[in-house]
Short mmCIF file of C-alpha atoms and ligand atoms in Angstrom, two decimals:
data_model
loop_
_atom_site.label_atom_id
_atom_site.label_comp_id
_atom_site.label_asym_id
_atom_site.label_seq_id
_atom_site.Cartn_x
_atom_site.Cartn_y
_atom_site.Cartn_z
CA MET A 1 -3.55 424.67 87.06
CA PRO A 2 -0.66 423.24 89.32
CA ILE A 3 -1.52 421.75 92.38
CA VAL A 4 1.41 423.92 94.16
CA GLU A 5 1.56 427.27 92.47
CA PRO A 6 5.54 427.68 91.75
CA PRO A 7 7.10 430.43 93.77
CA GLU A 8 7.00 433.68 92.40
CA LYS A 9 11.04 434.47 92.52
CA HIS A 10 13.51 432.11 92.37
CA ASP A 11 16.72 432.57 94.73
CA HIS A 12 19.24 433.31 91.98
CA GLN A 13 22.29 433.90 93.88
CA THR A 14 25.63 433.23 93.38
CA LEU A 15 27.24 430.71 96.05
CA LYS A 16 29.90 433.15 97.06
CA PHE A 17 33.02 432.22 98.57
CA PRO A 18 35.73 434.26 100.67
CA LYS A 19 37.57 436.93 98.74
CA THR A 20 40.89 435.34 99.81
CA PHE A 21 39.97 431.82 98.67
CA LEU A 22 42.37 429.73 96.49
CA TRP A 23 41.48 428.51 93.25
CA GLY A 24 43.95 426.03 91.62
CA ALA A 25 45.06 422.65 90.32
CA ALA A 26 47.27 420.27 91.56
CA SER A 27 50.19 417.98 90.13
CA SER A 28 53.12 415.96 91.13
CA ALA A 29 56.36 415.99 89.78
CA PHE A 30 56.51 412.18 88.88
CA GLN A 31 53.38 412.03 87.08
CA VAL A 32 53.93 414.86 84.79
CA GLU A 33 57.66 415.88 84.45
CA GLY A 34 59.01 412.87 82.46
CA ASN A 35 62.45 411.25 82.35
CA ASN A 36 62.69 411.16 86.26
CA THR A 37 65.64 408.40 85.89
CA GLN A 38 66.77 408.47 89.33
CA ALA A 39 63.60 407.62 91.04
CA ASP A 40 62.87 404.26 92.42
CA TRP A 41 59.49 404.22 90.47
CA TRP A 42 61.36 404.69 87.34
CA THR A 43 63.94 401.64 88.27
CA TRP A 44 60.96 399.68 89.24
CA GLU A 45 59.12 400.51 85.93
CA GLN A 46 62.13 399.03 84.09
CA LYS A 47 62.11 395.77 85.59
CA ALA A 48 59.33 394.69 87.59
CA GLN A 49 55.94 393.02 86.32
CA PRO A 50 55.27 395.88 83.74
CA PRO A 51 52.68 398.41 84.99
CA ALA A 52 50.30 399.70 82.51
CA ASP A 53 52.64 402.03 81.24
CA ARG A 54 56.12 403.35 82.01
CA SER A 55 56.35 407.01 82.60
CA GLY A 56 58.92 407.89 80.04
CA GLN A 57 58.20 411.45 78.96
CA ALA A 58 55.03 411.53 80.94
CA ALA A 59 53.35 414.99 80.06
CA ASN A 60 57.01 416.56 79.28
CA HIS A 61 56.04 419.29 82.00
CA TYR A 62 59.71 419.42 82.81
CA ASN A 63 60.06 421.30 79.74
CA LEU A 64 56.83 422.64 78.86
CA TYR A 65 55.86 423.97 82.43
CA GLU A 66 55.71 427.36 81.07
CA LYS A 67 52.95 426.49 78.81
CA ASP A 68 51.10 424.91 81.16
CA PHE A 69 51.29 427.67 83.76
CA LYS A 70 50.20 430.11 81.25
CA LEU A 71 47.16 427.71 80.45
CA ALA A 72 46.55 427.68 84.43
CA ALA A 73 46.62 431.57 84.38
CA GLU A 74 44.26 432.19 81.37
CA LEU A 75 42.01 429.59 83.14
CA GLY A 76 41.89 432.10 86.01
CA HIS A 77 43.80 430.07 88.52
CA ASN A 78 45.21 432.32 91.38
CA SER A 79 47.16 429.25 92.98
CA HIS A 80 48.94 426.13 92.04
CA ARG A 81 50.16 423.08 93.89
CA LEU A 82 52.91 421.17 92.58
CA SER A 83 55.87 419.01 93.65
CA LEU A 84 59.83 418.62 93.88
CA GLU A 85 61.28 415.50 92.26
CA TRP A 86 63.99 414.65 95.31
CA SER A 87 65.82 412.42 92.98
CA ARG A 88 66.51 415.04 90.66
CA ILE A 89 67.81 417.33 93.43
CA GLU A 90 69.90 414.71 95.32
CA PRO A 91 70.34 411.77 92.73
CA GLN A 92 73.35 410.41 94.60
CA GLU A 93 73.33 410.27 98.55
CA GLY A 94 74.54 413.75 99.80
CA GLN A 95 75.14 415.39 96.33
CA PHE A 96 72.76 417.90 95.37
CA ASP A 97 72.66 419.05 91.64
CA GLN A 98 72.54 422.78 91.51
CA ALA A 99 71.10 422.72 88.03
CA GLU A 100 68.08 420.90 88.91
CA ILE A 101 67.75 423.29 91.98
CA ASP A 102 67.98 426.17 89.45
CA HIS A 103 65.57 424.55 87.34
CA TYR A 104 62.99 424.41 90.26
CA LYS A 105 63.62 428.00 90.81
CA ALA A 106 62.73 428.96 87.44
CA VAL A 107 59.42 426.63 87.89
CA LEU A 108 58.32 428.49 90.90
CA LYS A 109 59.26 431.74 89.50
CA SER A 110 57.09 431.28 86.38
CA LEU A 111 54.19 430.83 88.83
CA LYS A 112 54.93 433.89 91.03
CA ASP A 113 55.29 435.87 87.93
CA LYS A 114 51.79 435.21 86.84
CA GLY A 115 50.67 436.30 90.27
CA MET A 116 49.93 432.64 91.56
CA THR A 117 50.05 431.42 95.27
CA VAL A 118 52.40 428.65 95.32
CA MET A 119 51.63 425.34 97.30
CA LEU A 120 54.83 423.10 97.36
CA THR A 121 54.90 419.66 98.05
CA LEU A 122 58.38 418.36 99.15
CA HIS A 123 57.38 414.67 99.02
CA HIS A 124 54.89 412.94 96.70
CA PHE A 125 55.47 409.20 96.62
CA SER A 126 58.38 408.82 94.61
CA ASN A 127 62.08 408.60 96.07
CA PRO A 128 65.65 408.68 95.04
CA GLN A 129 66.80 405.32 93.90
CA TRP A 130 69.45 405.34 96.71
CA ILE A 131 66.81 405.81 98.90
CA ALA A 132 65.25 402.72 98.10
CA GLU A 133 68.65 400.82 98.12
CA LEU A 134 69.08 401.90 101.76
CA GLY A 135 65.69 400.19 102.77
CA GLY A 136 63.28 402.98 101.74
CA TRP A 137 60.79 404.30 104.21
CA SER A 138 60.93 401.14 106.30
CA ASN A 139 64.78 402.41 107.38
CA ALA A 140 64.78 404.88 109.99
CA ALA A 141 67.31 406.81 108.74
CA THR A 142 65.23 407.96 105.89
CA ALA A 143 63.75 410.62 107.87
CA GLY A 144 67.02 411.98 108.65
CA TYR A 145 67.94 412.17 105.12
CA PHE A 146 64.64 413.75 104.32
CA GLU A 147 65.56 416.21 106.73
CA ARG A 148 68.71 417.09 105.26
CA PHE A 149 67.04 417.69 101.90
CA VAL A 150 64.66 420.01 103.35
CA GLN A 151 67.29 421.89 105.05
CA LYS A 152 69.14 422.28 101.58
CA ILE A 153 66.03 422.89 99.45
CA VAL A 154 64.05 425.36 101.39
CA PRO A 155 66.58 428.37 101.57
CA GLU A 156 67.11 427.95 98.04
CA LEU A 157 63.18 428.12 97.35
CA LYS A 158 61.61 429.91 99.97
CA ASP A 159 60.98 433.41 98.31
CA SER A 160 58.66 431.54 95.77
CA VAL A 161 56.73 429.17 98.14
CA ASP A 162 53.62 430.50 100.35
CA LEU A 163 52.37 427.07 101.66
CA TRP A 164 54.54 423.85 102.21
CA ILE A 165 53.44 420.31 102.23
CA THR A 166 56.08 418.13 103.53
CA ILE A 167 54.56 414.45 102.55
CA ASN A 168 51.64 413.74 100.30
CA GLU A 169 49.18 411.01 101.77
CA PRO A 170 51.40 409.01 104.07
CA GLY A 171 48.95 406.31 104.58
CA ILE A 172 48.10 405.51 100.94
CA TYR A 173 51.79 405.32 100.26
CA VAL A 174 52.65 402.99 103.22
CA TYR A 175 49.32 400.96 102.15
CA MET A 176 50.24 400.81 98.54
CA ALA A 177 53.88 399.81 98.99
CA TYR A 178 53.96 397.82 102.10
CA LEU A 179 50.33 396.21 102.55
CA SER A 180 48.84 395.58 99.40
CA GLY A 181 52.27 395.68 97.73
CA GLU A 182 51.33 397.10 94.31
CA TRP A 183 53.80 399.86 94.59
CA PRO A 184 57.58 399.78 94.84
CA PRO A 185 59.14 398.35 96.93
CA GLN A 186 56.20 395.93 96.85
CA GLN A 187 56.94 394.40 100.48
CA LYS A 188 53.98 393.01 101.74
CA SER A 189 54.89 393.25 105.60
CA ARG A 190 52.83 394.73 108.43
CA PHE A 191 55.95 395.28 110.41
CA LYS A 192 57.58 397.16 107.55
CA ALA A 193 54.22 398.86 107.16
CA LEU A 194 54.27 399.93 110.73
CA ARG A 195 57.95 401.44 110.56
CA ALA A 196 57.50 403.21 107.53
CA TYR A 197 54.38 405.03 108.94
CA TRP A 198 56.24 405.86 111.89
CA ASN A 199 59.07 406.96 109.87
CA MET A 200 57.06 409.19 107.90
CA ALA A 201 55.66 410.83 110.87
CA ASP A 202 59.13 411.34 112.36
CA ALA A 203 60.19 413.00 108.72
CA HIS A 204 57.14 415.14 109.03
CA ARG A 205 58.09 416.51 112.44
CA LYS A 206 61.59 416.68 111.47
CA ALA A 207 60.68 418.55 108.43
CA TYR A 208 58.23 421.06 110.02
CA ALA A 209 60.76 421.97 112.41
CA ALA A 210 63.57 422.70 109.98
CA ILE A 211 61.26 424.83 107.94
CA HIS A 212 60.11 426.79 111.00
CA GLN A 213 63.76 427.00 111.93
CA LEU A 214 64.37 428.68 108.19
CA ILE A 215 61.25 430.61 108.15
CA PRO A 216 59.65 431.39 111.40
CA HIS A 217 56.10 432.37 109.98
CA ALA A 218 56.19 429.63 107.31
CA LYS A 219 52.63 427.57 106.87
CA VAL A 220 53.36 423.75 106.75
CA GLY A 221 51.16 420.93 106.70
CA ILE A 222 50.61 417.54 104.95
CA ALA A 223 48.28 416.37 102.40
CA GLN A 224 46.05 413.57 103.87
CA ASN A 225 43.97 411.29 102.03
CA ILE A 226 40.56 411.49 103.90
CA GLN A 227 37.81 409.18 103.18
CA SER A 228 34.22 409.13 103.91
CA TYR A 229 32.74 406.18 105.91
CA GLN A 230 29.03 405.12 106.71
CA PRO A 231 27.18 402.23 108.00
CA PHE A 232 24.60 400.64 105.72
CA HIS A 233 22.59 399.83 108.68
CA ALA A 234 22.08 402.87 111.08
CA HIS A 235 21.14 400.31 113.83
CA SER A 236 24.23 398.22 113.39
CA VAL A 237 26.73 398.52 116.14
CA LEU A 238 29.33 396.57 114.30
CA GLU A 239 29.14 398.76 111.22
CA HIS A 240 29.50 401.83 113.69
CA LEU A 241 32.46 400.55 114.96
CA ALA A 242 33.86 399.81 111.63
CA VAL A 243 33.36 403.31 110.54
CA LEU A 244 34.81 404.55 114.07
CA PHE A 245 37.93 402.29 113.63
CA SER A 246 38.56 403.16 109.79
CA ASP A 247 37.96 407.07 110.52
CA LEU A 248 40.40 407.06 113.25
CA THR A 249 43.07 404.94 111.61
CA SER A 250 42.97 406.15 108.07
CA ASN A 251 41.77 409.78 108.58
CA HIS A 252 43.06 411.00 112.04
CA LEU A 253 45.97 408.90 113.08
CA PHE A 254 48.89 410.46 111.35
CA TYR A 255 47.66 413.87 112.22
CA TYR A 256 47.40 412.86 115.67
CA MET A 257 50.87 411.15 115.87
CA THR A 258 52.32 414.55 114.54
CA ARG A 259 50.20 416.67 116.48
CA GLY A 260 51.65 420.26 117.18
CA THR A 261 53.36 420.38 114.08
CA HIS A 262 50.52 421.59 111.34
CA ASP A 263 49.61 424.98 110.39
CA PHE A 264 46.86 423.87 108.20
CA LEU A 265 45.44 420.50 106.93
CA GLY A 266 45.72 419.36 103.32
CA VAL A 267 42.72 417.21 102.36
CA ASN A 268 42.72 415.05 99.50
CA TYR A 269 39.19 413.78 98.99
CA TYR A 270 38.30 410.93 96.67
CA PHE A 271 36.58 407.85 98.37
CA HIS A 272 33.23 407.23 100.43
CA HIS A 273 32.62 403.49 101.60
CA ARG A 274 29.83 401.91 103.28
CA PHE A 275 30.11 399.20 105.49
CA ASN A 276 27.37 396.40 105.40
CA HIS A 277 27.76 393.62 107.57
CA LEU A 278 25.30 391.34 105.23
CA ALA A 279 27.70 392.09 102.27
CA SER A 280 29.95 389.32 102.71
CA LYS A 281 29.54 386.38 104.70
CA LYS A 282 33.08 385.15 104.82
CA MET A 283 34.25 388.78 106.17
CA LYS A 284 31.15 389.42 108.20
CA LEU A 285 31.89 392.96 107.70
CA ALA A 286 32.46 394.17 103.92
CA ILE A 287 32.23 397.51 102.15
CA VAL A 288 29.48 398.10 99.87
CA ASP A 289 30.24 397.44 96.04
CA VAL A 290 28.72 400.43 94.50
CA ALA A 291 28.84 398.78 91.02
CA GLU A 292 25.96 396.50 92.29
CA GLU A 293 24.02 399.60 93.14
CA SER A 294 24.44 400.89 89.65
CA ARG A 295 25.72 404.31 91.05
CA GLU A 296 27.57 407.07 89.10
CA VAL A 297 31.51 406.13 89.08
CA SER A 298 34.49 407.47 87.54
CA ASP A 299 36.62 405.50 84.94
CA LEU A 300 38.50 404.01 87.84
CA GLY A 301 35.26 402.66 89.48
CA TRP A 302 35.30 405.42 92.16
CA GLU A 303 32.12 406.57 93.38
CA VAL A 304 30.82 409.79 92.49
CA TYR A 305 29.53 410.87 95.79
CA PRO A 306 29.76 414.78 96.62
CA GLU A 307 28.06 414.67 100.15
CA GLY A 308 31.19 412.88 101.20
CA ILE A 309 33.09 415.90 100.88
CA PHE A 310 30.72 417.57 102.98
CA ASP A 311 30.90 414.92 105.62
CA VAL A 312 34.85 414.49 105.82
CA LEU A 313 35.08 418.54 105.88
CA ALA A 314 32.55 418.35 108.90
CA ASP A 315 34.55 415.66 110.79
CA LEU A 316 37.49 417.79 110.40
CA SER A 317 35.92 421.25 111.68
CA ASP A 318 37.59 421.01 114.85
CA HIS A 319 40.95 421.18 113.10
CA ILE A 320 42.97 424.00 111.95
CA PRO A 321 42.31 425.87 108.58
CA ILE A 322 42.04 423.53 105.69
CA TYR A 323 42.89 423.23 102.09
CA ILE A 324 41.32 420.93 99.70
CA THR A 325 44.81 419.95 98.39
CA GLU A 326 43.33 417.31 95.48
CA CYS A 327 39.90 416.58 94.38
CA GLY A 328 39.07 415.27 91.11
CA ILE A 329 37.86 412.56 88.74
CA ALA A 330 39.22 410.34 86.14
CA SER A 331 36.70 410.31 83.34
CA THR A 332 36.91 410.75 79.49
CA ASN A 333 33.29 412.09 79.79
CA ASP A 334 34.03 415.65 80.15
CA ASP A 335 30.44 416.52 81.03
CA ARG A 336 30.79 414.29 84.38
CA ARG A 337 33.68 416.11 85.11
CA THR A 338 31.80 419.45 84.85
CA ARG A 339 29.04 418.40 86.97
CA PHE A 340 31.56 416.99 89.69
CA LEU A 341 33.16 420.16 89.97
CA ILE A 342 30.06 422.18 90.53
CA HIS A 343 28.68 419.61 92.82
CA TYR A 344 31.77 419.02 94.94
CA LEU A 345 32.15 422.79 95.20
CA GLN A 346 28.60 423.21 96.25
CA GLU A 347 29.31 420.88 99.21
CA VAL A 348 32.49 422.55 100.18
CA TYR A 349 30.39 425.68 100.04
CA ARG A 350 27.85 424.13 102.44
CA ALA A 351 30.72 422.84 104.74
CA MET A 352 32.01 426.53 104.81
CA GLN A 353 28.29 427.80 105.63
CA ALA A 354 28.25 425.01 108.51
CA GLY A 355 31.54 426.73 109.89
CA VAL A 356 34.45 424.75 108.43
CA ASP A 357 37.23 426.92 107.92
CA VAL A 358 38.07 425.92 104.14
CA ARG A 359 40.84 428.26 102.37
CA GLY A 360 41.08 426.74 99.14
CA PHE A 361 40.53 424.17 96.35
CA PHE A 362 42.92 422.66 94.16
CA TYR A 363 41.37 420.41 91.30
CA TRP A 364 43.21 417.29 90.69
CA SER A 365 44.65 417.70 88.24
CA LEU A 366 45.76 420.32 85.94
CA THR A 367 46.75 418.03 83.05
CA ASP A 368 46.31 414.38 82.37
CA ASN A 369 49.32 412.52 83.72
CA LEU A 370 50.56 409.12 85.19
CA GLU A 371 48.20 407.55 87.23
CA TRP A 372 50.99 405.64 88.94
CA HIS A 373 50.28 401.64 88.46
CA ARG A 374 47.39 402.35 86.31
CA GLY A 375 49.27 404.36 83.78
CA TYR A 376 48.04 406.80 81.09
CA ASN A 377 44.43 405.88 80.62
CA PRO A 378 42.64 407.48 83.59
CA ARG A 379 41.98 411.06 82.62
CA PHE A 380 41.85 413.39 85.54
CA GLY A 381 42.78 416.55 83.82
CA LEU A 382 41.23 419.80 83.23
CA ILE A 383 43.70 420.02 80.03
CA ASP A 384 43.74 416.89 77.85
CA ILE A 385 47.38 415.75 76.91
CA ASP A 386 48.07 413.73 73.66
CA PHE A 387 50.81 411.63 75.25
CA ASN A 388 52.19 411.15 71.65
CA THR A 389 52.42 414.59 70.54
CA GLN A 390 52.25 416.34 73.86
CA LYS A 391 49.57 418.46 72.50
CA ARG A 392 47.54 420.33 75.32
CA THR A 393 43.78 420.81 74.73
CA VAL A 394 41.48 422.87 77.50
CA ARG A 395 38.81 420.60 78.27
CA LYS A 396 35.26 422.41 78.95
CA SER A 397 35.16 421.64 82.41
CA ALA A 398 38.14 423.90 82.82
CA LEU A 399 36.23 427.03 81.12
CA VAL A 400 33.24 426.02 83.56
CA TYR A 401 35.74 426.10 86.54
CA ARG A 402 36.98 429.27 85.02
CA GLU A 403 33.46 430.85 85.34
CA ILE A 404 33.31 429.85 89.01
CA ILE A 405 36.73 431.50 89.78
CA GLU A 406 35.60 434.69 88.05
CA HIS A 407 32.45 434.69 90.08
CA ASN A 408 34.44 433.62 93.07
CA GLY A 409 31.54 431.26 93.93
CA ILE A 410 28.98 429.13 92.04
CA PRO A 411 26.45 431.16 89.88
CA HIS A 412 23.09 429.99 89.80
CA HIS A 413 23.01 429.17 85.95
CA LEU A 414 25.89 426.53 86.68
CA LEU A 415 23.96 424.60 89.49
CA ARG A 416 21.18 423.95 86.96
CA LEU A 417 23.47 421.68 85.04
CA LEU A 418 23.27 419.44 88.37
CA ALA A 419 19.37 419.18 88.38
CA HIS A 420 18.97 418.71 84.72
CA GLY A 421 22.10 416.52 84.00
CA LEU A 422 22.66 418.82 80.70
CA THR A 423 25.49 418.02 78.63
CA THR A 424 28.64 420.36 77.78
CA ALA A 425 27.04 421.10 74.30
CA GLU A 426 24.03 422.95 76.05
CA ILE A 427 26.49 424.91 78.93
CA LYS A 428 27.47 427.70 76.41
CA HIS A 429 23.60 428.39 75.64
CA ILE A 430 22.97 428.48 79.54
CA ILE A 431 25.78 430.60 80.18
CA ALA A 432 24.83 433.10 77.32
CA THR A 433 21.45 433.42 78.26
CA ASP A 434 20.98 433.15 81.92
C1 BGC B 1 47.66 411.17 94.71
C2 BGC B 1 47.72 411.49 93.32
C3 BGC B 1 46.76 410.64 92.51
C4 BGC B 1 45.57 410.82 92.70
C5 BGC B 1 44.60 409.89 91.82
C6 BGC B 1 46.12 411.05 95.10
O1 BGC B 1 46.17 409.64 95.97
O2 BGC B 1 48.00 412.22 95.47
O3 BGC B 1 49.31 411.25 93.17
O4 BGC B 1 47.07 410.82 91.23
O5 BGC B 1 45.30 410.49 94.10
O6 BGC B 1 44.61 408.71 92.20
#
């Protein structure tokens, strides 16, 4: 006889999401299209210290978008987030290429024909080469060039766009391009970083006003990389100060600088950090190395920490509506991706129960793609891409995501996968018998 009798009845209810919830995946033009020869990143790939891979054909999404969107629709997605490649549309300063504008019209129409809600990002890391030559984002004039681009493209595409993202992750862009110096223009300069950050805030404000002038009821926001921070020692004032400083500067500063110009907030969630003042004698304050704790990590070494998405959503609960505009894992182990999806969505559900107004979830990413300077090895996709043949293969995690979308929530039999660490080989059995 067990000491504690198991309860007679388990609560096997589905964790239900609101009826209007958006379920989809995200991508960005430069990472999937291929042959973006007018972009600064392309120029940089040709001559800089070679990154892991050159973008080349990428996933050839420029030509295969119809196939990719058809797969997304078959996988149950009711929405999709994608971006424009500015350098295609305006390859030379002030010269707009109508054929490329028509291409994007066709791309967006293809999504609309499949009944999808469309979220369009206007700037996702890459720039026209001519912008780079004029000084890139550290040049104040770039905000004005971006505004002119927005004024040109929005009237052309507005019938097929529901939600607009002006700029993707300004903080990450500025950090990588002007502080760590790993991305073009590789200028390690605090002064230029501050200027670029300031100019991106200016560009967002200008774009927000321009879109609203053209479409008064438009829904416009940014996609912000929001990170979860915690102290290692609950009693350490120093660690709490580090948390406060990091949260304010990396999560909230851009939003505050541009307050009054957001109809929603896009949250890209990937990172959880703990500060431990004992971790590094040299720095006095350091981020815990999760590898030392043998925690579960992605193929990029990023910690799998589902509770972090609850924490950041709770931190933002006094904000306007939120969309999870990116959340995903780089892993060649698809069982890990399956558990990741279920577990992170369970935490999103909890945050919504706690009162956070979350309206949609876009998994990063629909397909495998160019992970910027890290090349093609990190595999984020719901759909596997063979970059030699361009063959698409739907991963099992995508089928589990479809199961969630079909239930408009997480059915109990999927939650069991978390408790037991089951493999995808066993998933079919569970779906069939539960
Ligand atoms: C970016 C994506 C990137 C993803 C994974 C986000 O910061 O918006 O372009 O691929 O993270 O690193």
